[in-house]
Coordinates of C-alpha atoms and ligand atoms in Angstrom, one line a residue:
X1 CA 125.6 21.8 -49.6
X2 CA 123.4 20.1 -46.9
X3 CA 121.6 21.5 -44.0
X4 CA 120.7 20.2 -40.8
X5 CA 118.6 21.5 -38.4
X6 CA 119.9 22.2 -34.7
X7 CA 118.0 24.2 -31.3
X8 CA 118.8 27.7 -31.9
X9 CA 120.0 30.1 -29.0
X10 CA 118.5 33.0 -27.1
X11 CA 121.6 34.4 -26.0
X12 CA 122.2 36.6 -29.2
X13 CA 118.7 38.5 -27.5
X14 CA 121.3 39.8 -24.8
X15 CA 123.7 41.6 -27.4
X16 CA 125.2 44.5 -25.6
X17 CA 125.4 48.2 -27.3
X18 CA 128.8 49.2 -28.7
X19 CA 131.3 51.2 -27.1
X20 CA 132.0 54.4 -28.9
X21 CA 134.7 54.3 -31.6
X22 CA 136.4 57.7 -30.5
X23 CA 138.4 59.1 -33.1
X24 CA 137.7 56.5 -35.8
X25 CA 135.0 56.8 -38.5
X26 CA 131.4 55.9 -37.6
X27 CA 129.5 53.6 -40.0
X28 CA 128.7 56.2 -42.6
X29 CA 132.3 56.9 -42.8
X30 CA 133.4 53.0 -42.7
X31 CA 130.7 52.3 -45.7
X32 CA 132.3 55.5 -47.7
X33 CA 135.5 54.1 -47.3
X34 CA 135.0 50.8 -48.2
X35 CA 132.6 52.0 -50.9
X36 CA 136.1 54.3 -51.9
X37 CA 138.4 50.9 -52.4
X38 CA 135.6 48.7 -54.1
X39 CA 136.9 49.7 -57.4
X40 CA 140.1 48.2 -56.6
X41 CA 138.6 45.0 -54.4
X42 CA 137.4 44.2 -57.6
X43 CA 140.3 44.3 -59.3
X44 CA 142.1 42.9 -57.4
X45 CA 139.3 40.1 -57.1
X46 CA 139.2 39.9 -61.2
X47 CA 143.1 39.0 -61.9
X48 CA 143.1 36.9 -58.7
X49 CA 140.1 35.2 -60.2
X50 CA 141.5 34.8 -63.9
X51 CA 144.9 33.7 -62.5
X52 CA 143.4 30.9 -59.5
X53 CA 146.3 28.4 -58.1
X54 CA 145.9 25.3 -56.6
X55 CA 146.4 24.7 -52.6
X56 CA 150.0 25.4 -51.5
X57 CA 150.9 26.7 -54.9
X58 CA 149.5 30.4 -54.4
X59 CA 152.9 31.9 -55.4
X60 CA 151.2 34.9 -57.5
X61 CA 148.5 35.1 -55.5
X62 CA 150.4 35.4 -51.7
X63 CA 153.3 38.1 -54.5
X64 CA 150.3 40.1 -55.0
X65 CA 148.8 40.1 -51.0
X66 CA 152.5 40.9 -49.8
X67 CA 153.2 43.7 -52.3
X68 CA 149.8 45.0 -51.5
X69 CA 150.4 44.7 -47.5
X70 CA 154.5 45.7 -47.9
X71 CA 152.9 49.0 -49.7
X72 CA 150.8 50.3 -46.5
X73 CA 154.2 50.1 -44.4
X74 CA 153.1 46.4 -42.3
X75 CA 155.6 43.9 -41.2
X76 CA 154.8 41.2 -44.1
X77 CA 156.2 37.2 -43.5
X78 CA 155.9 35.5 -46.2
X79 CA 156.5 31.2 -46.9
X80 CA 154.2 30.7 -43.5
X81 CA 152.8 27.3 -44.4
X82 CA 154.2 27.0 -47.4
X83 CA 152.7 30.1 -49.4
X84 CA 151.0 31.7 -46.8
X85 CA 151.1 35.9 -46.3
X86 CA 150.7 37.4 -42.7
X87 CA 150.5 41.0 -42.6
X88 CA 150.9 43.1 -39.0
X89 CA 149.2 46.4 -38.6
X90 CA 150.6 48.0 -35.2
X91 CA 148.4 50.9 -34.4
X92 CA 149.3 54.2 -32.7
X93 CA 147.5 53.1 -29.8
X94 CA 147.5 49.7 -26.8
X95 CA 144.9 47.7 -27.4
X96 CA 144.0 44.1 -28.4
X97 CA 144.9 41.8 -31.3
X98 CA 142.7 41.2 -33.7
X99 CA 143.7 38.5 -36.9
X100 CA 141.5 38.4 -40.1
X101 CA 141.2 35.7 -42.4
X102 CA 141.3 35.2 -45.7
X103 CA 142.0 31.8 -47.7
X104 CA 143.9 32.1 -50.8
X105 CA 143.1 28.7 -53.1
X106 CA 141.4 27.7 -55.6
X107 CA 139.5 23.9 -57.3
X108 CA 140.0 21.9 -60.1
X109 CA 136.8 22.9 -61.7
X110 CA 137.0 23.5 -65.1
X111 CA 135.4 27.0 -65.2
X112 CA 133.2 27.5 -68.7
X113 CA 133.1 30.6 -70.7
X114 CA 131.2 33.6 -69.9
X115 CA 132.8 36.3 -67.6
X116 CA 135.7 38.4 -69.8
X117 CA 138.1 37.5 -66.6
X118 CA 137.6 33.9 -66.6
X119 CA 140.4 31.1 -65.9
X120 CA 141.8 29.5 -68.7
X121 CA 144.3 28.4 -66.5
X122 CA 145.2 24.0 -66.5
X123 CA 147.3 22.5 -64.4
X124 CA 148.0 18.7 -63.4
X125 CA 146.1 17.3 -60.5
X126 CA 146.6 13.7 -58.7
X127 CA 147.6 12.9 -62.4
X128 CA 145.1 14.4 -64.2
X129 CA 144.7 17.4 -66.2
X130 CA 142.0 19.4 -65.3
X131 CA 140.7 23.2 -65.3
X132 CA 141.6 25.5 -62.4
X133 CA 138.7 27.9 -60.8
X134 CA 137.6 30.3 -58.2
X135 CA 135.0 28.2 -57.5
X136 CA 134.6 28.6 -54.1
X137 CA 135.0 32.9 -53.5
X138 CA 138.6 32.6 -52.2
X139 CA 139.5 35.2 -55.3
X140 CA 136.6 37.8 -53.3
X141 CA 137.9 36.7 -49.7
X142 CA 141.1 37.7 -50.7
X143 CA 140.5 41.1 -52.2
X144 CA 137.8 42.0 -49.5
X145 CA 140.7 41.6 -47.1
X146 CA 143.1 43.5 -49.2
X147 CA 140.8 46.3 -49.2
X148 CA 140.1 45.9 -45.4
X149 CA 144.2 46.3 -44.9
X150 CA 144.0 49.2 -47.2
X151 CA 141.3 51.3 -44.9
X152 CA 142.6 49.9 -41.9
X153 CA 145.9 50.9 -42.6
X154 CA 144.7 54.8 -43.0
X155 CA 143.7 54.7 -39.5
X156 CA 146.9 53.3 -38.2
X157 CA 147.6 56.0 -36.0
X158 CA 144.5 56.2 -34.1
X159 CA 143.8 52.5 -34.2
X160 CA 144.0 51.2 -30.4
X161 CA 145.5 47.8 -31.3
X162 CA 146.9 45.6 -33.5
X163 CA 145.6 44.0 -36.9
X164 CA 147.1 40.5 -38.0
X165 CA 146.1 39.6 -41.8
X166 CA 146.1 36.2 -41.8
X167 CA 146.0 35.3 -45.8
X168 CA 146.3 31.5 -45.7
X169 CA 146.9 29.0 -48.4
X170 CA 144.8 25.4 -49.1
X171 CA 141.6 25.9 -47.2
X172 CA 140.6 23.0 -49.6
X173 CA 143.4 20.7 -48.7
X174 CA 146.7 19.7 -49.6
X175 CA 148.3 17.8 -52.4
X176 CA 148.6 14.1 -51.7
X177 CA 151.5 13.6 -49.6
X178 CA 151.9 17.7 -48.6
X179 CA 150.6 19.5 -44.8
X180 CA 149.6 23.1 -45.5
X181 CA 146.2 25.0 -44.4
X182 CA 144.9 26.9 -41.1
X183 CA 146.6 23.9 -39.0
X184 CA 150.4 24.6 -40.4
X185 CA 149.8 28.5 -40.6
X186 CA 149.1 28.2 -36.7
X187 CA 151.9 26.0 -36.2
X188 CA 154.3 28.1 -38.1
X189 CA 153.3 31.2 -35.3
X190 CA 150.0 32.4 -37.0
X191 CA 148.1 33.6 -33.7
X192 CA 151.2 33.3 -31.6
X193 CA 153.3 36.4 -32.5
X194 CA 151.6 39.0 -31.8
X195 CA 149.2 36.7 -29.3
X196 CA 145.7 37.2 -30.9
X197 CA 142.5 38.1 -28.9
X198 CA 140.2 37.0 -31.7
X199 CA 139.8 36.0 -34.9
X200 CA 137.0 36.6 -37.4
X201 CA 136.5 35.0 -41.1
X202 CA 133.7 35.5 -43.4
X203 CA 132.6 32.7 -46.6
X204 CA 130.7 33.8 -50.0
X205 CA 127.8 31.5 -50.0
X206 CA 124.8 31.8 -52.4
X207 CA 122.7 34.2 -50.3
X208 CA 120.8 37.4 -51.3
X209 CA 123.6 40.2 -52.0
X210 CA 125.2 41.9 -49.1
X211 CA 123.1 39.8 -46.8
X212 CA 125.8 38.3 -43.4
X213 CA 125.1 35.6 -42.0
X214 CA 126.1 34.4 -38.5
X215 CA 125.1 31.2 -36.8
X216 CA 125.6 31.0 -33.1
X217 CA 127.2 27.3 -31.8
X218 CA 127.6 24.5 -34.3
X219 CA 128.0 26.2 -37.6
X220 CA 129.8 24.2 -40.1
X221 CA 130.9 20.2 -39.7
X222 CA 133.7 18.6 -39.0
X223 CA 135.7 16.5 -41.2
X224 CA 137.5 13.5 -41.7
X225 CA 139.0 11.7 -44.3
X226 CA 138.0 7.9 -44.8
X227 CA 140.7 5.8 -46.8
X228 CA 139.8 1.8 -46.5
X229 CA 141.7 -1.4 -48.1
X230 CA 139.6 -4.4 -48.1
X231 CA 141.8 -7.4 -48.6
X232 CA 140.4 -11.0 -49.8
X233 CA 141.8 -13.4 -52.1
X234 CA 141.9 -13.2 -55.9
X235 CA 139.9 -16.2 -57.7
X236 CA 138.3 -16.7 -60.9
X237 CA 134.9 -14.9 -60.9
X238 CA 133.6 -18.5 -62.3
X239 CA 134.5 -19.9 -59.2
X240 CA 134.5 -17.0 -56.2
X241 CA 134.1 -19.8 -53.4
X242 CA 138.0 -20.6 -54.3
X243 CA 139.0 -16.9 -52.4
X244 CA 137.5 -13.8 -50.6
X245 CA 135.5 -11.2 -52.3
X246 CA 136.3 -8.0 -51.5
X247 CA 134.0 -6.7 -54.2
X248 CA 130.9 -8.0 -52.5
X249 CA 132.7 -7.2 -49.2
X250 CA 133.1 -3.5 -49.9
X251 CA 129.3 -3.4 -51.1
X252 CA 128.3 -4.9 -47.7
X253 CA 131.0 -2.4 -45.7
X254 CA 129.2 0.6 -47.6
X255 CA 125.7 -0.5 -47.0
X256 CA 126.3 -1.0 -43.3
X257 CA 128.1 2.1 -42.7
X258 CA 124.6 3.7 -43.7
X259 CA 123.1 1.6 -42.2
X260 CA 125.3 2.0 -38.6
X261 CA 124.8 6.0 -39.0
X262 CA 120.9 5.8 -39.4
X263 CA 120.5 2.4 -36.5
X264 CA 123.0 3.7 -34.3
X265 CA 123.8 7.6 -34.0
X266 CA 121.2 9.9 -32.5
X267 CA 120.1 11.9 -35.3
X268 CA 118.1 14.7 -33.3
X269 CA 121.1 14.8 -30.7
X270 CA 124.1 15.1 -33.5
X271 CA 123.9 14.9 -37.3
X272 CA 126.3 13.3 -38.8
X273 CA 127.4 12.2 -42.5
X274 CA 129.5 10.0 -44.2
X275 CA 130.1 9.2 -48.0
X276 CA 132.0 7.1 -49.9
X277 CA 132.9 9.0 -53.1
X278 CA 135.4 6.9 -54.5
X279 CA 135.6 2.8 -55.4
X280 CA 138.7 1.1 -57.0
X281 CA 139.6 -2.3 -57.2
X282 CA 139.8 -4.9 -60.0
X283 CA 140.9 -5.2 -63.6
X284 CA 138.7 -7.8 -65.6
X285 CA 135.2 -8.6 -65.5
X286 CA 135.9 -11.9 -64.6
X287 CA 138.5 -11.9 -62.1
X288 CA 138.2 -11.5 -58.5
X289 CA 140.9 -9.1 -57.4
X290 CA 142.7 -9.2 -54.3
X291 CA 141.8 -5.7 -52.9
X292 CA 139.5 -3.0 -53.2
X293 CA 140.0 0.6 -52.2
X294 CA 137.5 3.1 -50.8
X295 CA 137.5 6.7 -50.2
X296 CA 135.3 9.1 -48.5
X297 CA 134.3 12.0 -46.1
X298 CA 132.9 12.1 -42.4
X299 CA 130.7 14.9 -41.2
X300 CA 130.2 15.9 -37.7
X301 CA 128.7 18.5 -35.7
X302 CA 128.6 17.9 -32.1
X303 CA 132.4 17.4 -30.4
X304 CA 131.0 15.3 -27.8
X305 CA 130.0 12.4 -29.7
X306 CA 132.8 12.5 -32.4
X307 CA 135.6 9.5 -30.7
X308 CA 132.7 7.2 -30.4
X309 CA 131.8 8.0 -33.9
X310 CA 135.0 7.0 -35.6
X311 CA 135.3 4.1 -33.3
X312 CA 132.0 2.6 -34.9
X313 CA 133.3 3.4 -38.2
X314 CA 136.2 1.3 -37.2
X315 CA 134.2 -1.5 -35.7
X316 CA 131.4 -1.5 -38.8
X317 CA 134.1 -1.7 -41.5
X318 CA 136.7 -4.2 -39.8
X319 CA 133.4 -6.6 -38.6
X320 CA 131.3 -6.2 -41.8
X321 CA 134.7 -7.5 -43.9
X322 CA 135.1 -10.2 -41.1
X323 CA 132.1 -11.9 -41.7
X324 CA 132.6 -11.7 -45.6
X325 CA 135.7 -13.9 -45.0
X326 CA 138.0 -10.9 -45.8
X327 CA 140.0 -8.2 -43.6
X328 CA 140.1 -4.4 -43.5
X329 CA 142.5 -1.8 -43.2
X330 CA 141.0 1.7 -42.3
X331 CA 142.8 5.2 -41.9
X332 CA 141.0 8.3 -40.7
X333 CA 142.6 11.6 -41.4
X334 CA 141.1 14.7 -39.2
X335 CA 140.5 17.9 -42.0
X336 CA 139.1 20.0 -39.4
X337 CA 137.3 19.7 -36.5
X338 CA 133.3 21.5 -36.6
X339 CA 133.6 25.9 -36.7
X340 CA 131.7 26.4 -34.0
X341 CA 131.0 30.3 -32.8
X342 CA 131.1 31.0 -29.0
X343 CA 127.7 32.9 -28.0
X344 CA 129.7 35.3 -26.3
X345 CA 131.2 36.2 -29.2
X346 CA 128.5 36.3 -31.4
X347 CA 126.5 38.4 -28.7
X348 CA 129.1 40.7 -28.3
X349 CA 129.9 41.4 -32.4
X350 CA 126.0 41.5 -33.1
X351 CA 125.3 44.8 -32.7
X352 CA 128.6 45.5 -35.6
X353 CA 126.8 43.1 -38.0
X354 CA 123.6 44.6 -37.5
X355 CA 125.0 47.8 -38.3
X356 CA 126.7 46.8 -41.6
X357 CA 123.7 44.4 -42.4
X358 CA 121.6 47.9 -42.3
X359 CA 123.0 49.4 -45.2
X360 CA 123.5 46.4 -47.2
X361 CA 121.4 42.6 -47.5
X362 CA 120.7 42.3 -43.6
X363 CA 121.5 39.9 -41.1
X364 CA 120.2 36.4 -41.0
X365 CA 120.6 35.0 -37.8
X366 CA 120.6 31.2 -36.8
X367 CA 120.0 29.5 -40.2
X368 CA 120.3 25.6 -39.7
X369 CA 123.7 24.4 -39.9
X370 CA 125.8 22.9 -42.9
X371 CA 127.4 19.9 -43.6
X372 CA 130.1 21.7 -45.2
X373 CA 133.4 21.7 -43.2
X374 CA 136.4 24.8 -43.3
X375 CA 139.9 24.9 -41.6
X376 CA 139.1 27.8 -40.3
X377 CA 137.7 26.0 -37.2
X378 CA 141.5 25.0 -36.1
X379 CA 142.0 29.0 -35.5
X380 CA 138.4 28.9 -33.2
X381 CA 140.3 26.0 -31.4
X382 CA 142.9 28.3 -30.4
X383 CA 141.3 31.5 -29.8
X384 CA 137.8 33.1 -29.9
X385 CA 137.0 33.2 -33.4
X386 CA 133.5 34.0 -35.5
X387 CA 133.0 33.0 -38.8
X388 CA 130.3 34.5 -41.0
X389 CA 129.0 34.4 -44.6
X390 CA 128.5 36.9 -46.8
X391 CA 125.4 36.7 -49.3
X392 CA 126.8 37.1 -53.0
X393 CA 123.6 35.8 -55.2
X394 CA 122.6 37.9 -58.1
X395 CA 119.6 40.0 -56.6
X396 CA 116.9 38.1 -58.7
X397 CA 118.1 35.0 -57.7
X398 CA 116.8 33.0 -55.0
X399 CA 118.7 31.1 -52.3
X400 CA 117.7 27.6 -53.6
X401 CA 118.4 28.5 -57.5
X402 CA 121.8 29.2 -57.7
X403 CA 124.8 27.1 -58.3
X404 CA 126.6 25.8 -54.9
X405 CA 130.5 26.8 -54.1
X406 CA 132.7 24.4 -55.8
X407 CA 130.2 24.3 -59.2
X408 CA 131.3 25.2 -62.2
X409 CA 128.8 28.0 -62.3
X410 CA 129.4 29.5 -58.8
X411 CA 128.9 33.4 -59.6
X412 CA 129.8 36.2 -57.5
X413 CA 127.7 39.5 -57.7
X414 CA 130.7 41.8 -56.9
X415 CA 128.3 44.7 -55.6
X416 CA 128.5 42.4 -52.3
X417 CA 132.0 42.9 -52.1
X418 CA 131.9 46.0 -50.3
X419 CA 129.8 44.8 -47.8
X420 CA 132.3 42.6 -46.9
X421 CA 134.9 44.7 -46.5
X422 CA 132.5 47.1 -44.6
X423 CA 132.4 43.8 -42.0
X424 CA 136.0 43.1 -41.6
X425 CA 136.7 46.9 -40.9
X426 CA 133.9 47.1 -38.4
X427 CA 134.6 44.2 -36.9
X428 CA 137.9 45.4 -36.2
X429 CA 137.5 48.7 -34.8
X430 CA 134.5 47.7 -32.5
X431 CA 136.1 44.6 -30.9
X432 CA 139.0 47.4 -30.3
X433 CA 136.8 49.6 -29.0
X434 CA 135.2 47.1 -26.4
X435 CA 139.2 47.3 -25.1
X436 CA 141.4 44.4 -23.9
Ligands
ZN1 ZN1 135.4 25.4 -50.9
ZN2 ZN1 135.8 28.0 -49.4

């Protein structure tokens, strides 16, 4: 992952106290519980992780969640964006809504031997075989909310509100040609029936164990997708002055697309990304083909600047393959816009992630930004939502030394998972408690 730097905020200074929790368990009692479950978080966590499924083909995975949910008496609807699992938890008392998020998929990493539950699991990916992995910690977000439903459900009758378990399919994106994610599960009534008040969602990131991490503001990027078709005119590479290169065309169209973020964006103001990760075009060495493809990602933080952004994408690529003799056809597909957590929010849950930070890794606070995009900014578009990470490093391991999500060698310490389920419970009852 990258990391930009942006102003940090004073406002998390103000965080309020807590209102009391009444009949519900205090901290002690939350971390027993959770601590209770963890045998089964990670079991659940293990045959998740040794059986991972691609975006919108979670069928196992979304069986297990809605057994699992079905089991502590919720209302379960299942199918919701494709194989997405939404659990309601009515407690005994009023209160106000509160949907928790988990994503359910998995990456075509190939994962390599080592752990006794690891994926042997192959499958066929834009027409290639290739491994299947938890390489990215959905396998732990998903059994950290399993056991959050499981302690949440014990209260139900004291529980002054309502719990929606949002367990949502292809946080990493779709199959060619397919919708899914956070987008269709809100579309298809995620945060619409019951109407939710807020929404929180935590990511394993390689952090010290246990540690939770919240950034106020501008916490994640958002992302496009950048298809282009340069067209020219196929020659003889002997004699290129008989048609348009769209070889040395796409080279220039790359180059100045750098070039147009560095001369032309404010870098202090809003960071911003893009790379090309994919080039195709042309057969033989020397012929001059008609077209060339290229494929790649746009990263934003600030909202603000993001039209004008895109519109000098446009503008760079259509002129830079003018002047080469040649023409461009350019597509942008929005992923997700940046997660971005309100101050109010973050202010007001504080005081809960102290709390479970104290008898776990900590809190940091503020840490720059990432480059790294998640859907689960489409569900802070709709309501107040806070998104948080939770530190799953092996203790001796430093931040910098182990592998990023989506590597092969991603590793989860599963002592952290408890933590996280301490979180999501917490979370819960004191946004409850603060009332509607
Ligand atoms: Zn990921
Ligand atoms: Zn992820």
């Amino acid at each position: 992952m990258k990391f930009q730097t942006l102003a940090v905020s004073a406002v998390l200074a103000m965080a309020a106290a807590i209102p009391a929790r009444g009949e519900l368990p205090d901290q002690a009692g939350i971390r027993a519980q959770a601590k209770a479950v963890d045998p089964q978080v990670i079991a659940w966590r293990r045959d998740i992780h040794q059986h991972p499924e691609l975006g919108n083909r979670e069928t196992r995975t979304a069986k297990i969640v809605a057994e699992h949910l079905r089991s502590l008496g919720m209302e379960v609807r299942t199918g919701v964006a494709h194989t997405g699992v939404i659990g309601i938890l009515k407690g005994g008392k009023p209160g106000p809504v509160v949907a928790l998020r988990a994503d359910m998929d998995a990456l075509p990493v190939t994962e390599p031997e080592g752990l006794p539950f690891a994926s042997r699991v192959k499958t066929e990916y834009n027409g290639q075989q290739v491994g299947v992995m938890h390489a990215c910690g959905h396998d732990a977000h998903t059994a950290i909310l399993m056991g959050a439903a499981k302690i949440l459900a014990g209260m139900k009758a004291d529980l002054p509100g309502t719990v929606v378990f949002l367990f949502q399919p292809a946080e990493e994106g779709v199959p060619a040609g397919e919708t899914g994610g956070a987008k269709q599960m809100i579309a298809e009534g995620a945060l619409a029936n019951p109407k939710a008040d807020v929404v929180f969602g935590l990511h394993t990131w390689p952090g010290p164990p246990g540690r939770l991490t919240v950034r106020n503001g501008g916490t994640m990027a958002g992302s496009d997708q950048l298809s282009v078709t340069v067209k020219g005119r196929q020659t003889h590479g002997a004699m290129p002055s008989k048609g348009v290169d769209p070889v040395t065309a796409s080279a220039q169209v790359i180059l100045a697309l750098q070039t147009m973020v560095t001369r032309q964006m404010d870098a202090a103001a809003a960071p911003v990304v893009i790379s090309v990760g994919r080039i195709n075009g042309g057969i033989r060495h020397n012929i001059i083909p008609d077209k060339v493809e290229l494929s790649g990602t746009i990263r934003h933080l600030d909202p603000e600047t993001h039209d004008q952004f895109l519109e000098r994408i446009r503008k760079t690529i259509t002129g830079t393959a003018e002047v080469a003799g040649a023409s461009a056809d350019v597509t942008i597909e929005p992923y997700a816009p940046p997660v971005f957590n309100p101050s109010d929010l973050v202010a007001k849950m504080m005081p809960t992630l102290e709390r479970v930070g104290a008898g776990a890794g900590g809190v940091l606070r503020d840490p720059p930004a990432t480059m790294g995009a998640e859907d689960f900014a489409w569900y802070q578009k709709e309501v107040p939502g806070m998104y948080f990470f939770l530190g799953i490093n092996k203790a001796e391991v430093g931040m910098g030394e182990a592998a990023p999500n989506h590597s092969p060698d991603f590793f989860i310490n599963e002592d952290a998972l408890k933590t996280g389920v301490e979180a999501m419970v917490s979370l819960t009852l004191d946004y409850m408690a603060g009332g509607k």
